[in-house]
Short mmCIF file of C-alpha atoms in Angstrom, two decimals:
data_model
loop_
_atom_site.label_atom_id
_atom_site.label_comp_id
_atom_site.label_asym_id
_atom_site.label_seq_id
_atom_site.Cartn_x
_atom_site.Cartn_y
_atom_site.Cartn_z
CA UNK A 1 9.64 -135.24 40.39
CA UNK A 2 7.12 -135.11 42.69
CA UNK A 3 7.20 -131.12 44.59
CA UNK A 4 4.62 -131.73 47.37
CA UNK A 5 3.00 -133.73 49.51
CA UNK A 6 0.08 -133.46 47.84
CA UNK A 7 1.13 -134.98 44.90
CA UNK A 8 1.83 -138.17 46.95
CA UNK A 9 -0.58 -140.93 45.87
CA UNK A 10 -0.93 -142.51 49.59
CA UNK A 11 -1.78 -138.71 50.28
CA UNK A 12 -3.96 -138.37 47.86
CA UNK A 13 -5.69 -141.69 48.60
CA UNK A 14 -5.98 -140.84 52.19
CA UNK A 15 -7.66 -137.46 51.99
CA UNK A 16 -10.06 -138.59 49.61
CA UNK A 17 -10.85 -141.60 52.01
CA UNK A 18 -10.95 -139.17 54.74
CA UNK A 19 -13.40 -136.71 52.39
CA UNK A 20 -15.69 -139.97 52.39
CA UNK A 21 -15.50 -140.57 55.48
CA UNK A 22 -16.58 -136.93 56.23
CA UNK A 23 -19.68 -137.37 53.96
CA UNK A 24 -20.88 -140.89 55.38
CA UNK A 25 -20.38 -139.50 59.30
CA UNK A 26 -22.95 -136.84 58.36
CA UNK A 27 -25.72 -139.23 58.39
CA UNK A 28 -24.70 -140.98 62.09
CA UNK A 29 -27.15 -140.04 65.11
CA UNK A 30 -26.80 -137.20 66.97
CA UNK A 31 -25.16 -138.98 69.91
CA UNK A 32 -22.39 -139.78 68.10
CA UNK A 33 -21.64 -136.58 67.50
CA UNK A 34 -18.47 -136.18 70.18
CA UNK A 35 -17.49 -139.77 70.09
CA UNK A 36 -17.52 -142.06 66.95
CA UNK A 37 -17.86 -139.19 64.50
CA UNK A 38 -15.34 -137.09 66.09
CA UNK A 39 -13.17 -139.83 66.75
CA UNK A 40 -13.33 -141.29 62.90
CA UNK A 41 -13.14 -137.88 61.50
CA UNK A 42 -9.97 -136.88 63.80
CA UNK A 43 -7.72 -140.20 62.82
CA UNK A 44 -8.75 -140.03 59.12
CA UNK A 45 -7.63 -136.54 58.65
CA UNK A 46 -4.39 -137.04 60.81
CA UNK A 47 -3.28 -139.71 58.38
CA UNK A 48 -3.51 -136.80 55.99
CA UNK A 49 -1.28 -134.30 58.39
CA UNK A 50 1.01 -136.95 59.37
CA UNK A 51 1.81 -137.88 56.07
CA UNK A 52 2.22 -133.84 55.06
CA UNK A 53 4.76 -133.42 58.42
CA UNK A 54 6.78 -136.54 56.95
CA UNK A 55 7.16 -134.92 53.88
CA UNK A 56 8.56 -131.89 55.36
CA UNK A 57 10.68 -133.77 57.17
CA UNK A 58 12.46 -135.67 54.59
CA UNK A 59 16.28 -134.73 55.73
CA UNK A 60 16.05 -136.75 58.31
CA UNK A 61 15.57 -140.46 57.97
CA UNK A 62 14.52 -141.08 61.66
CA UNK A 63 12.07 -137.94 61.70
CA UNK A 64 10.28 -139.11 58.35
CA UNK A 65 9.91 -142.47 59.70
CA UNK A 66 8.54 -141.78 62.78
CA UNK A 67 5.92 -139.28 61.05
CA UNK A 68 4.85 -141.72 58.43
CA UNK A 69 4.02 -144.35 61.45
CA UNK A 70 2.38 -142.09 62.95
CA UNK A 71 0.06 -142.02 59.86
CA UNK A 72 0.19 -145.59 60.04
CA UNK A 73 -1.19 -146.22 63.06
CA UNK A 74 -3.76 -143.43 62.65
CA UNK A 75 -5.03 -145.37 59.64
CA UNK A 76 -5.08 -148.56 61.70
CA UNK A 77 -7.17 -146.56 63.81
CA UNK A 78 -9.62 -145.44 61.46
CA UNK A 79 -10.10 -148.78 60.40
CA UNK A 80 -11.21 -149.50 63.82
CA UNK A 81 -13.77 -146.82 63.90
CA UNK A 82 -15.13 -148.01 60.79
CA UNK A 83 -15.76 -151.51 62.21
CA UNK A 84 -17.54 -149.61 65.14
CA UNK A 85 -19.52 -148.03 62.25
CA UNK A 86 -20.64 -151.13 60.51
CA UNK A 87 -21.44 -152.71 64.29
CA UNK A 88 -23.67 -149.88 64.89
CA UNK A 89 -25.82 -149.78 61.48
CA UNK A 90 -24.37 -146.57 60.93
CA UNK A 91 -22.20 -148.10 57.96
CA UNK A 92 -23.28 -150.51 55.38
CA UNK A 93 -20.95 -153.87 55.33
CA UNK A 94 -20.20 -152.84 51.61
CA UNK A 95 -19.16 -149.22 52.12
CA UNK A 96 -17.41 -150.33 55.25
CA UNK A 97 -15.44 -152.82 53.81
CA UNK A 98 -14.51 -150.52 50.78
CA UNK A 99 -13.21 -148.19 53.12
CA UNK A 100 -11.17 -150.77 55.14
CA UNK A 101 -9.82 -151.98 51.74
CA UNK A 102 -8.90 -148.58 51.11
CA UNK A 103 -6.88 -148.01 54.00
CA UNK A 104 -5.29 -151.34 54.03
CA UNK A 105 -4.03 -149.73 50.64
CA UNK A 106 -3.03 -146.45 52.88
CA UNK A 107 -1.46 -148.55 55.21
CA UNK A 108 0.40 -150.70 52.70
CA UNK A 109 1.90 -147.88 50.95
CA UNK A 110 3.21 -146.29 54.30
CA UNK A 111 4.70 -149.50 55.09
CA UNK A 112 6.55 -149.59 51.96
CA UNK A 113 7.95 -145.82 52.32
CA UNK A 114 8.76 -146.60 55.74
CA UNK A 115 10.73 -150.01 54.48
CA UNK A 116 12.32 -148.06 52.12
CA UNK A 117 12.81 -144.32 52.82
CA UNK A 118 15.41 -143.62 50.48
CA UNK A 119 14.01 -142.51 47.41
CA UNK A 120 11.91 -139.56 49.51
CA UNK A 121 14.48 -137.93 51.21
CA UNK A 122 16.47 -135.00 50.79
CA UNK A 123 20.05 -135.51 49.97
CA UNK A 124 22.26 -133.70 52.37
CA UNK A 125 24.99 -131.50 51.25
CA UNK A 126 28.71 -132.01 52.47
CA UNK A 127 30.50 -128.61 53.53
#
């Protein structure tokens, strides 16, 4: 039985996605320093923190939802950035499309735990 969030594959996936991301955003110029790094390092870790607020939020459906599209859509996001990457040089077209892979993964996994929320939430307790 899984006891944290962080025993979550889709977490797990997403952090260390979010880890490489870190790394390869190291290496972009200077002047991307407050836009496309910022802006791909922001939406790859908030997958991560949307994903650990969902989990805390499993007794209610609608709250847990909401939370895990929120890490949706911040994946989506990412994605996006790492397009801009690849346009820019700053990204090889293999790494970049290993990391879109990989969140198409995220984002497939969220989908199905949004489809199906059931099995990750808390039971409530009649008084």
């Amino acid at each position: 039985m899984i006891q944290s969030h962080e025993e979550l594959e889709v977490y797990k996936l997403a952090f260390d996605a979010a880890m490489r991301l870190f790394e390869l955003s190291k290496s972009f110029p200077r002047e991307e320093r407050y836009a496309l790094t910022d802006q791909m390092r922001r939406s790859s870790r908030s997958v991560c923190g949307n994903i650990a607020e969902a989990w805390r939020k499993r007794r209610y459906e609608a709250a847990f939802i909401s939370k895990l599209n929120d890490a949706e859509a911040e994946a989506a996001e990412t994605q996006t950035w790492i397009s801009f990457a690849i346009k820019c040089g700053y990204v090889s077209e293999e790494k970049g499309r290993e990391l879109r892979r990989i969140y198409d993964l995220i984002i497939g996994k969220l989908v199905a735990m949004i489809s199906n929320p059931r099995p990750w939430l808390i039971p409530r307790r009649h008084e």
